[in-house]
Each structure stands twice: as C-alpha cells, then as structure tokens.
Short mmCIF file of C-alpha atoms in Angstrom, two decimals:
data_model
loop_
_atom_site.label_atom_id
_atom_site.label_comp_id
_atom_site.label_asym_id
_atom_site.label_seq_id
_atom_site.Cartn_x
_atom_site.Cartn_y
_atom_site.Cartn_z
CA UNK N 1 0.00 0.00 0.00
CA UNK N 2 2.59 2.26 0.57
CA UNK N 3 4.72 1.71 -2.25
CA UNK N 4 0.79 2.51 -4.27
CA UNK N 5 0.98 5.55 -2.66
CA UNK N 6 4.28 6.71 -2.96
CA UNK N 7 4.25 5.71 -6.80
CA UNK N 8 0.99 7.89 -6.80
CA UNK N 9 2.37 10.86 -5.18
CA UNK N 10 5.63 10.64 -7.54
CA UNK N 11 3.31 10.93 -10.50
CA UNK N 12 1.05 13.78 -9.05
CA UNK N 13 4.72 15.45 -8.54
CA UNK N 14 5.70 14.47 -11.98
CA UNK N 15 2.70 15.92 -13.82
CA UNK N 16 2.19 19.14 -11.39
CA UNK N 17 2.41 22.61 -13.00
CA UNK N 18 2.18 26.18 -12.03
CA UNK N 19 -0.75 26.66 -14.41
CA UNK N 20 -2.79 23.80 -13.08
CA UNK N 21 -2.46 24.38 -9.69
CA UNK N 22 -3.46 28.20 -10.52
CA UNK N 23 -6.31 27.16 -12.38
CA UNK N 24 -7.60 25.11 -9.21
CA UNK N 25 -7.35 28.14 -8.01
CA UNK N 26 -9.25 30.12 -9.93
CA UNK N 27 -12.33 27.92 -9.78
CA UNK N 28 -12.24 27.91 -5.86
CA UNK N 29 -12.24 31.79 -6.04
CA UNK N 30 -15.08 31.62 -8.39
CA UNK N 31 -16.81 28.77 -6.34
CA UNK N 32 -16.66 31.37 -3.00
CA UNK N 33 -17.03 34.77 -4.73
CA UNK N 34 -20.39 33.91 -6.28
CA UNK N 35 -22.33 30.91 -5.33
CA UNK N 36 -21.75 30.86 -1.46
CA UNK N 37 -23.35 34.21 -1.66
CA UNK N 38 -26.67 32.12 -2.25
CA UNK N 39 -25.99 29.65 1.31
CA UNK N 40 -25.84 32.66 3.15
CA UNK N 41 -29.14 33.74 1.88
CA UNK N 42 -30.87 30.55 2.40
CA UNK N 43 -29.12 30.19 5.77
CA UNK N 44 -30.65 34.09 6.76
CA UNK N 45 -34.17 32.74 5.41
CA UNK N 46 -34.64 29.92 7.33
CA UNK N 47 -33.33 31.52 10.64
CA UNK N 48 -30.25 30.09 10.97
CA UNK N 49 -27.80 31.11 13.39
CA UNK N 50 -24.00 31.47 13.25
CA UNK N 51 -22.61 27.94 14.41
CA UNK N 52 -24.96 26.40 11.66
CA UNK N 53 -24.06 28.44 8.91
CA UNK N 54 -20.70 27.58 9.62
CA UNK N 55 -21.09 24.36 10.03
CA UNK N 56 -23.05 24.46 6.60
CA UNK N 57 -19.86 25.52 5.09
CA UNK N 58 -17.46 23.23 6.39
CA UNK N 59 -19.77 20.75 5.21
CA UNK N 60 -20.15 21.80 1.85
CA UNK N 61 -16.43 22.82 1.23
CA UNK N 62 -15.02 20.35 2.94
CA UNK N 63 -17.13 17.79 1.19
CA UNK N 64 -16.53 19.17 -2.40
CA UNK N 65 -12.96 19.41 -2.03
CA UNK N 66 -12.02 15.79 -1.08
CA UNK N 67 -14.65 14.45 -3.68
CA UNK N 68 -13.11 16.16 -6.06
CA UNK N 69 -9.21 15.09 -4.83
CA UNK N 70 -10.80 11.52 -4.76
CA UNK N 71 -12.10 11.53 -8.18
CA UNK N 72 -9.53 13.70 -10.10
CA UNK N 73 -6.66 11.12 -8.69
CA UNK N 74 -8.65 8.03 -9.08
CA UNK N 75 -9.69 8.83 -12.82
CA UNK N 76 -6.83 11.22 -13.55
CA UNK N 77 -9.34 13.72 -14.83
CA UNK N 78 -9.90 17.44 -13.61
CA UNK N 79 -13.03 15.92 -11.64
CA UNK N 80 -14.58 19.05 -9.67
CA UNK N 81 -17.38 18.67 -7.17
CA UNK N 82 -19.14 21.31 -5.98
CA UNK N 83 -22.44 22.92 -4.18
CA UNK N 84 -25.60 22.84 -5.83
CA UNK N 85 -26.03 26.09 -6.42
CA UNK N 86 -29.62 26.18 -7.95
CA UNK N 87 -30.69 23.50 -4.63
CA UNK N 88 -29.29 26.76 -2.41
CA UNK N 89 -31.53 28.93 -4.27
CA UNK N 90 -34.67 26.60 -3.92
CA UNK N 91 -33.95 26.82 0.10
CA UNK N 92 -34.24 30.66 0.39
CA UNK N 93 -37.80 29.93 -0.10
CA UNK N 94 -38.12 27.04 1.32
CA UNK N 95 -36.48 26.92 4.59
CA UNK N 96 -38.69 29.56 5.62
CA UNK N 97 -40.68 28.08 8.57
CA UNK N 98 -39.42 24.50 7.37
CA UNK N 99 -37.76 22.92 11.07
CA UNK N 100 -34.41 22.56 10.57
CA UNK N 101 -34.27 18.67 10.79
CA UNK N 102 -36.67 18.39 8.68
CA UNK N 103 -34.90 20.17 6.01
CA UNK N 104 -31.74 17.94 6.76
CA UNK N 105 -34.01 14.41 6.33
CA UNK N 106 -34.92 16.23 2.88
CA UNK N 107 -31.84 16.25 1.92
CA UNK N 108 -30.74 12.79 3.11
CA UNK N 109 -33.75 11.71 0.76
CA UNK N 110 -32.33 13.91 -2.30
CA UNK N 111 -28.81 12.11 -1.86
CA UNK N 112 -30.50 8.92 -1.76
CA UNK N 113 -31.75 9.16 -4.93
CA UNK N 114 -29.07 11.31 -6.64
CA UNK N 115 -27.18 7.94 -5.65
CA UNK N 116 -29.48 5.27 -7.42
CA UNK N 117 -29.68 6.70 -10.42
CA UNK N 118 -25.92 6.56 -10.38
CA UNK N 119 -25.68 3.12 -9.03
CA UNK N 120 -28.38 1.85 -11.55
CA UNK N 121 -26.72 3.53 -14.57
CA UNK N 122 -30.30 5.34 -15.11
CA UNK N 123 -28.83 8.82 -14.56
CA UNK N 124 -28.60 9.69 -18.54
CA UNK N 125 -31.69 8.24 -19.46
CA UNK N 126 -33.29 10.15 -16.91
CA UNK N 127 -32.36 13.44 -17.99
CA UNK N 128 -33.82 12.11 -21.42
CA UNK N 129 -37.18 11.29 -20.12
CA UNK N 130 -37.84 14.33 -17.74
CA UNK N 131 -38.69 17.18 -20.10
CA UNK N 132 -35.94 19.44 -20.11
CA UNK N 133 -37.85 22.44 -20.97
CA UNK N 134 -40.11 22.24 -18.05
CA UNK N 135 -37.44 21.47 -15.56
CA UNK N 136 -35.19 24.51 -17.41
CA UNK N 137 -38.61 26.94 -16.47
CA UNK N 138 -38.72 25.78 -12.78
CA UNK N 139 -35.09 26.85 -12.12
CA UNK N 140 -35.85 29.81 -14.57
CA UNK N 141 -38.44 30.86 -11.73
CA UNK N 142 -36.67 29.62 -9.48
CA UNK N 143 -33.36 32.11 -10.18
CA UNK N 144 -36.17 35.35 -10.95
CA UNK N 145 -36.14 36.76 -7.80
CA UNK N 146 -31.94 36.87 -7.47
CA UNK N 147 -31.92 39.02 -10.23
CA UNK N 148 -35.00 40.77 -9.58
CA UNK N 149 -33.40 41.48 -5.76
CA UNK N 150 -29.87 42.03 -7.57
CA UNK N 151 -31.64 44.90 -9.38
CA UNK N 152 -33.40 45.97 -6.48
CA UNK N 153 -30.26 46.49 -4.16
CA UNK N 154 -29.79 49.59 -6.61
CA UNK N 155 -32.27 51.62 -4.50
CA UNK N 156 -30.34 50.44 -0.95
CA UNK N 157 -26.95 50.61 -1.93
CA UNK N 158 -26.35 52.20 -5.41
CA UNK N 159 -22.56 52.71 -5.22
CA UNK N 160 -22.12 49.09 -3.86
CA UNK N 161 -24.72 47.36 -6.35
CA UNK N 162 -23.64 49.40 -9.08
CA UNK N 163 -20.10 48.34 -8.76
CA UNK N 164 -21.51 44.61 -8.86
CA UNK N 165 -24.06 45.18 -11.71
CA UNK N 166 -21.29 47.53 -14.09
CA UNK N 167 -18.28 45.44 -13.18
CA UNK N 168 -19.99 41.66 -13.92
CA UNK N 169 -20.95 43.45 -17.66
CA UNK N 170 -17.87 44.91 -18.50
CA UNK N 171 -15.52 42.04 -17.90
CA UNK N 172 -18.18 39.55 -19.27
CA UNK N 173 -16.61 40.85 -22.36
CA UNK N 174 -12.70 41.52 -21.48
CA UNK N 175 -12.17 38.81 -18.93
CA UNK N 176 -15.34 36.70 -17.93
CA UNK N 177 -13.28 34.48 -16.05
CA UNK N 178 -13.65 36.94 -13.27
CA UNK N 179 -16.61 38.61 -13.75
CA UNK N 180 -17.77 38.03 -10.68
CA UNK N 181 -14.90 37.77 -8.32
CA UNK N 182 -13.40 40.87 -9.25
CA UNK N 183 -16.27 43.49 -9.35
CA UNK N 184 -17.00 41.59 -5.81
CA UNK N 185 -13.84 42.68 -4.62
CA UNK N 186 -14.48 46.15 -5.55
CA UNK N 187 -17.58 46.69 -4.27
CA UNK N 188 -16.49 45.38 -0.94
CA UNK N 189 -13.86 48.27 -1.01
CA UNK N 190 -16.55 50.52 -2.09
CA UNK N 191 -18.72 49.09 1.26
CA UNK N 192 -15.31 49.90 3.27
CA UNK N 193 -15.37 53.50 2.10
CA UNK N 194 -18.84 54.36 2.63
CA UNK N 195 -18.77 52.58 6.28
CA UNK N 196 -21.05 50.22 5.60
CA UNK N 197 -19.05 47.17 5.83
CA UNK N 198 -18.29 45.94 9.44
CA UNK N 199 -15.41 43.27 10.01
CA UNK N 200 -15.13 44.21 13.75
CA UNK N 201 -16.27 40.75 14.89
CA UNK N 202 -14.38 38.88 11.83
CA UNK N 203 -11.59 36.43 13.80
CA UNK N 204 -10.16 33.69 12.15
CA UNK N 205 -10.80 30.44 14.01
CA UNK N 206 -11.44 26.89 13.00
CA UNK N 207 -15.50 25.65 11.87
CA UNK N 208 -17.06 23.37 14.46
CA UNK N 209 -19.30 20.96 12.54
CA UNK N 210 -23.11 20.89 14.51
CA UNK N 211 -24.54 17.29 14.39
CA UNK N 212 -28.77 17.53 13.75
CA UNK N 213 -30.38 14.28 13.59
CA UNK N 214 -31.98 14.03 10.33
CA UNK N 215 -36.32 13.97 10.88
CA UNK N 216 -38.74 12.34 8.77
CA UNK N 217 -39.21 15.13 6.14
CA UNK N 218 -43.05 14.03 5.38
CA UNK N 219 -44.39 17.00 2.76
CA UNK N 220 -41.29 17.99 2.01
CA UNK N 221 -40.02 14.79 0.37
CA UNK N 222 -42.62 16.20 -2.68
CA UNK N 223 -41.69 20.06 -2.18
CA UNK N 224 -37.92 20.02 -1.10
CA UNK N 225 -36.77 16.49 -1.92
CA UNK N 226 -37.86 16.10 -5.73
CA UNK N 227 -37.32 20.07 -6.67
CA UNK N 228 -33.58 19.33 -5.26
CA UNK N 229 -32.96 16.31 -6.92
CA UNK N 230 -34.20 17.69 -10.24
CA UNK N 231 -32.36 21.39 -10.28
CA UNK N 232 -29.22 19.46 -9.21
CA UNK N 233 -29.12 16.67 -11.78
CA UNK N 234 -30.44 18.58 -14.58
CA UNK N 235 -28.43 21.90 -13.95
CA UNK N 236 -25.46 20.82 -12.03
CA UNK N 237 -24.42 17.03 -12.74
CA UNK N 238 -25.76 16.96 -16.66
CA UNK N 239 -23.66 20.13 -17.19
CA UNK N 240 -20.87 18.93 -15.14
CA UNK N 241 -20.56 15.80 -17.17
CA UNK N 242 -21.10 18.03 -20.93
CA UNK N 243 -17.71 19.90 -19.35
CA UNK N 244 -15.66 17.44 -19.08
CA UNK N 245 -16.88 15.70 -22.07
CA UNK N 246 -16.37 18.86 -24.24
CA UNK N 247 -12.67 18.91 -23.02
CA UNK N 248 -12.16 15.28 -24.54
CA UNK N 249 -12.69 13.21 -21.12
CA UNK N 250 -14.66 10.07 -22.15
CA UNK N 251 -15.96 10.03 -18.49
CA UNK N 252 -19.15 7.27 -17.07
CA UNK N 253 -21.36 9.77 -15.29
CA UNK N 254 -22.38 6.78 -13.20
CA UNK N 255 -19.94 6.53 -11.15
CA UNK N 256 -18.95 9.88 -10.89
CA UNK N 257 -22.84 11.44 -9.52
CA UNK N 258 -22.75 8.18 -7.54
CA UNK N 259 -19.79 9.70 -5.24
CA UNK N 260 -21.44 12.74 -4.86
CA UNK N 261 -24.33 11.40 -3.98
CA UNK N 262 -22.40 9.53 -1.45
CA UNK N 263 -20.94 12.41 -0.21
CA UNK N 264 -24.18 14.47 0.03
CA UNK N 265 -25.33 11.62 2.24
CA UNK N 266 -22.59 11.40 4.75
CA UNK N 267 -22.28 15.39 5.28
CA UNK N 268 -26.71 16.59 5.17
CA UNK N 269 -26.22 15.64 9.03
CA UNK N 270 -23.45 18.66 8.97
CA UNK N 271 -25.94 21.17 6.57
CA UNK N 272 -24.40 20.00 3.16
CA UNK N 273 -28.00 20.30 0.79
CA UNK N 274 -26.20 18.73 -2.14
CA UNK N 275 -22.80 18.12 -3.43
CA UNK N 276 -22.60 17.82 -7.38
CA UNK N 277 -20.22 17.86 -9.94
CA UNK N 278 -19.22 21.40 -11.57
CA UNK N 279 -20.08 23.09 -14.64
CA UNK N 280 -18.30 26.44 -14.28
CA UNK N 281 -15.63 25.51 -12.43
CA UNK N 282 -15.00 22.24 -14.18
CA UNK N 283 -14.40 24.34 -17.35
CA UNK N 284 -11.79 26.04 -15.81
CA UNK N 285 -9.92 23.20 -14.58
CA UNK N 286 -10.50 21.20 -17.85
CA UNK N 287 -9.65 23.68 -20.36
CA UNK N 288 -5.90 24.33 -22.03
CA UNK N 289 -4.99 27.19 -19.69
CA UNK N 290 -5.00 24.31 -16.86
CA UNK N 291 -2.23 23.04 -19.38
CA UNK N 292 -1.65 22.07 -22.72
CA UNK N 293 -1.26 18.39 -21.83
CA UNK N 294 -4.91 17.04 -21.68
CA UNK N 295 -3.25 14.07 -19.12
CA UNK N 296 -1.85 16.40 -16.69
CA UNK N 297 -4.90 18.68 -16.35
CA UNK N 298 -6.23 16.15 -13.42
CA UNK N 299 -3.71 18.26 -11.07
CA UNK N 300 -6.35 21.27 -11.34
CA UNK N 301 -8.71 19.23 -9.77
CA UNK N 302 -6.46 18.56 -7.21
CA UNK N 303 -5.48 21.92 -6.73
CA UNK N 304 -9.29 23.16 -6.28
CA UNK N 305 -10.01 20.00 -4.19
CA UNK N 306 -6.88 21.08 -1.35
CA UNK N 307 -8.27 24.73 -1.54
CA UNK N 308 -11.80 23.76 -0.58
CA UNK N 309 -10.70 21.75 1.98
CA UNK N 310 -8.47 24.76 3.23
CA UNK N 311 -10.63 27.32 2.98
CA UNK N 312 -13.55 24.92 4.26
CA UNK N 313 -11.96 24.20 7.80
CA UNK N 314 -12.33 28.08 8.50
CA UNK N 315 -15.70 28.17 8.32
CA UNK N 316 -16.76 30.26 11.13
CA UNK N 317 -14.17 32.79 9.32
CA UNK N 318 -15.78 32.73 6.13
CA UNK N 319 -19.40 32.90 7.41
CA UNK N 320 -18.09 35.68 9.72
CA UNK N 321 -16.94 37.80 6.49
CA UNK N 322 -20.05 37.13 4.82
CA UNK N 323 -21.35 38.54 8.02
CA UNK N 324 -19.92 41.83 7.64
CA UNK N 325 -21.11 42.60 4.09
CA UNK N 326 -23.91 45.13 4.03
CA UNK N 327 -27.53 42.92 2.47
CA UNK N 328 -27.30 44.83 -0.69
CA UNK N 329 -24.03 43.75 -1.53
CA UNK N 330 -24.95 40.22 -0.81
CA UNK N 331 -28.37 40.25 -2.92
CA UNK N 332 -26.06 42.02 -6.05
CA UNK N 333 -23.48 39.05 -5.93
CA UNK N 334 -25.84 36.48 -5.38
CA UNK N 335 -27.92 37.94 -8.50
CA UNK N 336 -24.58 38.35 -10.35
CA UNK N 337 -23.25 34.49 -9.89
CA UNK N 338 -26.81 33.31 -10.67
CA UNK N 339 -27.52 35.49 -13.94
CA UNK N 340 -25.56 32.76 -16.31
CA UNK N 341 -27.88 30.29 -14.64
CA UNK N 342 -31.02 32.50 -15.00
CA UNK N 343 -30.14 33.16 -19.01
CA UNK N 344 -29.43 29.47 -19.74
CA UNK N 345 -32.21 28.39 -18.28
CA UNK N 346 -34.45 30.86 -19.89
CA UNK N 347 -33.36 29.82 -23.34
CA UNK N 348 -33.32 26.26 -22.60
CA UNK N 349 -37.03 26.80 -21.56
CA UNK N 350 -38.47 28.47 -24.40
CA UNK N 351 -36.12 26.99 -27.28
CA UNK N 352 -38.77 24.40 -28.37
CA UNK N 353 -41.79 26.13 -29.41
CA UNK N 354 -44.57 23.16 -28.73
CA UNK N 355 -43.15 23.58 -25.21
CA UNK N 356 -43.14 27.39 -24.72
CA UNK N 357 -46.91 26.92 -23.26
CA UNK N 358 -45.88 24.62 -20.66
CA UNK N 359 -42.55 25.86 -19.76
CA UNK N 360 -44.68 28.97 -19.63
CA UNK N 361 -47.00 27.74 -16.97
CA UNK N 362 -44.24 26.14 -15.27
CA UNK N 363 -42.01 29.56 -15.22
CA UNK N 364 -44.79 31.22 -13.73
CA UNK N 365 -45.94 28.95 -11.12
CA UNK N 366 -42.50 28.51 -9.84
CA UNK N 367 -41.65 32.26 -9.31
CA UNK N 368 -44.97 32.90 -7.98
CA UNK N 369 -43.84 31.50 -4.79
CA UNK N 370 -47.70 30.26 -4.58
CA UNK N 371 -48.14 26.85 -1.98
CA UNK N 372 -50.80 24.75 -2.37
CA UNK N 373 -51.87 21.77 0.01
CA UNK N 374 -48.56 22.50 1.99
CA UNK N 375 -46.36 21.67 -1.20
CA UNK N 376 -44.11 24.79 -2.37
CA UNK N 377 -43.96 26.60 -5.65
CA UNK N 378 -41.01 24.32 -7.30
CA UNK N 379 -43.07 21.22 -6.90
CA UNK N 380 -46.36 22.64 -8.54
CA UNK N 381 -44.11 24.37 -11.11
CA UNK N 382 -43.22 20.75 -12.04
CA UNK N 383 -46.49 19.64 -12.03
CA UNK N 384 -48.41 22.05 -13.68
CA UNK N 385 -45.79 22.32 -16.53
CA UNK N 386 -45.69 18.56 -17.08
CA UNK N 387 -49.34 17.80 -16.86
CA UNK N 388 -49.68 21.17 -19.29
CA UNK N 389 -47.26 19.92 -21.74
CA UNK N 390 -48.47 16.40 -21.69
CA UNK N 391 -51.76 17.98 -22.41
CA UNK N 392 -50.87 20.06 -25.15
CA UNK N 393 -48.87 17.56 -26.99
CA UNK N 394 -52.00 14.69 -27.11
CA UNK N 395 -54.09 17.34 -28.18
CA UNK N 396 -51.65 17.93 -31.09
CA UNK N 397 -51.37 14.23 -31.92
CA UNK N 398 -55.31 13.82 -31.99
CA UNK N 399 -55.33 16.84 -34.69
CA UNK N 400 -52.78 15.42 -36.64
CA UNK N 401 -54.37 12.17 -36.58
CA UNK N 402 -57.61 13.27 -37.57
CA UNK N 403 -56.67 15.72 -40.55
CA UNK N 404 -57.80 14.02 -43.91
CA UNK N 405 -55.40 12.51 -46.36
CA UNK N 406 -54.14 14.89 -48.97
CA UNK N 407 -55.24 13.57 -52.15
CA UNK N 408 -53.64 13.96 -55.43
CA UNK N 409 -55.75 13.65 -58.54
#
C-alpha cells in the first residue's frame, strides 16, 4: 500500500504545474465569490444562526474538495465537485418556517436518490425522459427573484450594487473568467469607504461541525426532496458531465454522480444540501490554460479539491466575512453568480416552441412562490408544466391524426 501511494504521489509530482495548480485556483475563487453568496441567503431565510451556517460551510467545502481530490486522482481527470447552487436557491424559499431537521431528512432523501440513479446507470436516461424544458422553467423561476433582488439592491446601496451590476458586464466581455470575483472585490472596497461594511467581529478560528439528527421530512419529500434532486441533476451534474466531455474526457457519469451522492449523504447531518459535480468551475480546470497536456490537467482538480478543503476548515471565518457585508451587496453578488444560470435556463425553456406553453406555466408557477396543500412553488411548477405539456402535446397528436389525407388527382 505504501509503495501505491508513494508511486501515486511521484506521479502527481511528476505531472504538477504552475498553471494547473493556478487554475484550481481560480475555480475555488469563483466557487466562493459567487455561489456561497446564495448559502448565506438561504441560511438568513430559514433563521439560521451562526454555528450552523458555519457548520453548513465546512460541510459543503469540505465535502466538495475531497470528492473532487478523490475523483480527479482516481480517474486522472480534472473531476470538480461542488455545491448545488440552484438546490441553495430553492432553500431561500423554502427553509422559511421549514424545522431545521426536517430540512436535513430532505436532503438525506435527495442524496439517496441522486445515488441510485448513479448506481443503476439510469442517470442519462433520466435526464432524457424528464422534459428538459419544463425542468429549465422551474429553475428559470426559481433564479427570478436573485436578479430581480440584484436589481433591487440599486435603490439600498447604489454605489455598492452598481459596482456589482457595471463590473460583472464589463468584464463579461474583457475577462469573464472573473466577472464576478473581481467586481465583488471592488464593491467590498466601495462598502469599506462608505462605512457600511463591518469586520469588527471577523476572527479567524477553525468551523465546528453541529450534528442535527436528520427527521422524517413528510411534505417535504414532494416540495424540497424532488425540486432538489431535479435542479441538481439537470443543472449541475448533466452540465458537469457536458464539461468534461467537451474537453475530450470520455468520463461514465455513473460513477462519478454516484460519489457525490455519497458524499451528500454522509455530510446533510453537517448542513451540506447537495454536493454535485461542476459546470463552471469544471471548465476552468479542464480547459488548455489548466495546461496544454490534456493528461496532466487532473492536477487542477487537485489543486481546487486542497483549496476547498483549506478554505472549508475556517468556516466560522468565512461565514463571519459574509457577516460583515452590508444585504445589498450580498443580494447584487448572489444575482450576479446566478444570472448565467437565469439566461441558460431561460433559453433552454423556451427553445422548443410546442413547449413554450408549458414551460410557460411552469415559469410562472415557480416564481410565484404560490403553496398549495402545503407543497411549495417548485413542486407545482413541475407539475403544472408537465401535466400542461403532456396535455398540449395529445391534443396535437389527436389533430394530426384526424386531418384528412391529402389527395392527389
């Protein structure tokens, strides 16, 4: 075993490079600049105090950074895990009033499943069968209100939000690699000089994970549980896999959302919602600038995977930080990392026009925020849209069926 692992280590050694391990951390800057914004949110919605929210993070961190190391140096490919990003966003609504155990058995559920359909091998052919455009228009409404709220921190904090807004579009065209982790930087100076930023009770110190015992999650297994599963697999794993395809890595997505899944399952105790694999941040560490040797790119992925874990043991730190930003500055990044989402799944919504109708009725049900029978918005979005489409599409059939025969004389 040791010799396994020293012959192992040599390699990693071997095949490191300055531009790999910087591209690792790039996507770790990009992971915490942008998305985390979102766990905060949820974590301030559902009345969560400090010592969860940190624990949250460790959780999540912690957990995407050694499923990625795994991964990357068991496949030698730039694996990266990551947060479900879109699952955080569901939880600002739904962890409102939702006990906190409750929310944690919902997740144990979602982690369960995300893992059978990677045991089974059923995870492509699920994202065949589930219509795409309706699940595209529930995390379409979904993602509305963080850049409706984005927009809205213009009235609260104009120099702060406008530094977000104007800095994400102008290096969206010279440098959208850090669109969002550099105009966050500058507005937190901005929030420094105008005294509205506040790092007086920032200390560094190590996270102490909180243990809840998971509860039965009941209603929520329909309005937390299969909204989660969905976002995640359809906007986190499916894109996750397309990366690392599109870079040339003939990877089995089996296996790979089966460790996540995994993953998810042994940290929801700790607060982790979902673990995934990455779509952004994947990119980064798959692409040339990682290095120009496809083989040698896995070292990115163990670069990002260390960082999380680094970063992730200070969780009390980072949640402290996040802490000190003024709410406006938090709503603008959270809009700004989630805008990319937001557009995609727009257009992958309303692409196919004999779906636009349902996707329609989904998009609108979903950001209504309405709850019916005790089940939230997400689920009925999913309903409504699918029963609509299904709808739709017989009725089209029985015209086509019933139109006479052209006949040529």
């Amino acid at each position: 075993m040791a010799e396994v692992l020293g012959g192992r280590a040599r390699r990693v050694w071997r095949d490191a490079s300055l531009s790999a391990v910087v591209a690792g951390a790039v996507a770790v800057v990009v992971s915490f600049a942008g998305p985390l914004t979102v766990v905060v949110q949820a974590a301030h919605a559902g009345g969560l105090d400090e010592a969860l929210l940190s624990s949250w993070i460790w959780a999540i961190a912690v957990g995407s950074g050694v499923t990625g190391l795994v991964l990357s140096l068991r496949y030698r490919v730039p694996v990266v895990a990551a947060w479900s990003t879109p699952g955080a966003a569901l939880l600002v609504t739904q962890l409102d009033g939702m006990p906190y155990a409750t929310a944690v058995g919902a997740y144990l559920a979602a982690a369960a499943l995300t893992v059978l359909v990677g045991v089974t091998g059923w995870f492509e052919a699920l994202m065949r069968r589930i219509p795409a455009a309706v699940v595209s228009a529930v995390l379409a409404g979904i993602l509305l209100r963080f850049g409706l709220e984005a927009l809205r921190a213009l009235e609260d904090a104009p120099a702060v939000a406008g530094v977000m807004l104007g800095g994400y579009v102008v290096l969206q065209r010279v440098a959208p690699r850090y669109a969002i982790a550099a105009p966050l930087a500058a507005a937190v100076a901005v929030a420094a000089g105008t005294g509205t930023l506040s790092v007086g009770g920032v200390r560094l110190s190590l996270a102490e994970p909180v243990f809840t015992v998971p509860a039965w999650p009941g209603q929520a297994l329909v309005s937390l549980t299969l909204p989660l599963f969905l976002v995640t697999m359809s906007a986190q794993n499916a894109p996750g896999v397309g990366a690392l395809r599109e870079a040339g890595y003939a990877v089995r997505p089996g296996p790979l959302v089966r460790d996540t899944g995994v993953a998810s399952a042994v940290l929801a105790p700790f607060g982790a919602h979902a673990l995934n694999l990455g779509a952004i941040t994947a990119a980064i560490c798959a692409g040339p600038d990682a290095h120009e040797d496809r083989d040698r790119r896995y070292v990115a992925g163990l670069s990002c995977g260390a960082l999380y874990i680094a970063v992730g043991l200070f969780g009390t730190t980072v949640a402290g930080l996040f802490a000190a930003l003024p709410p406006a500055l938090i709503a603008a990044a959270a809009g700004v990392a989630l805008l990319g989402a937001l557009g995609g799944s727009l257009a992958g919504a309303f692409t196919e026009a004999r779906d636009r109708t349902a996707a329609l009725v989904a998009f609108l049900t979903t950001a209504s925020g309405v709850t019916l029978l005790g089940l939230g918005a997400a689920f009925w979005g999913l309903v409504f849209g699918m029963v609509c489409r299904a709808v739709l599409r017989e009725a089209k059939q029985k015209a086509n069926s019933t139109k006479e025969p052209v006949r040529h004389e």
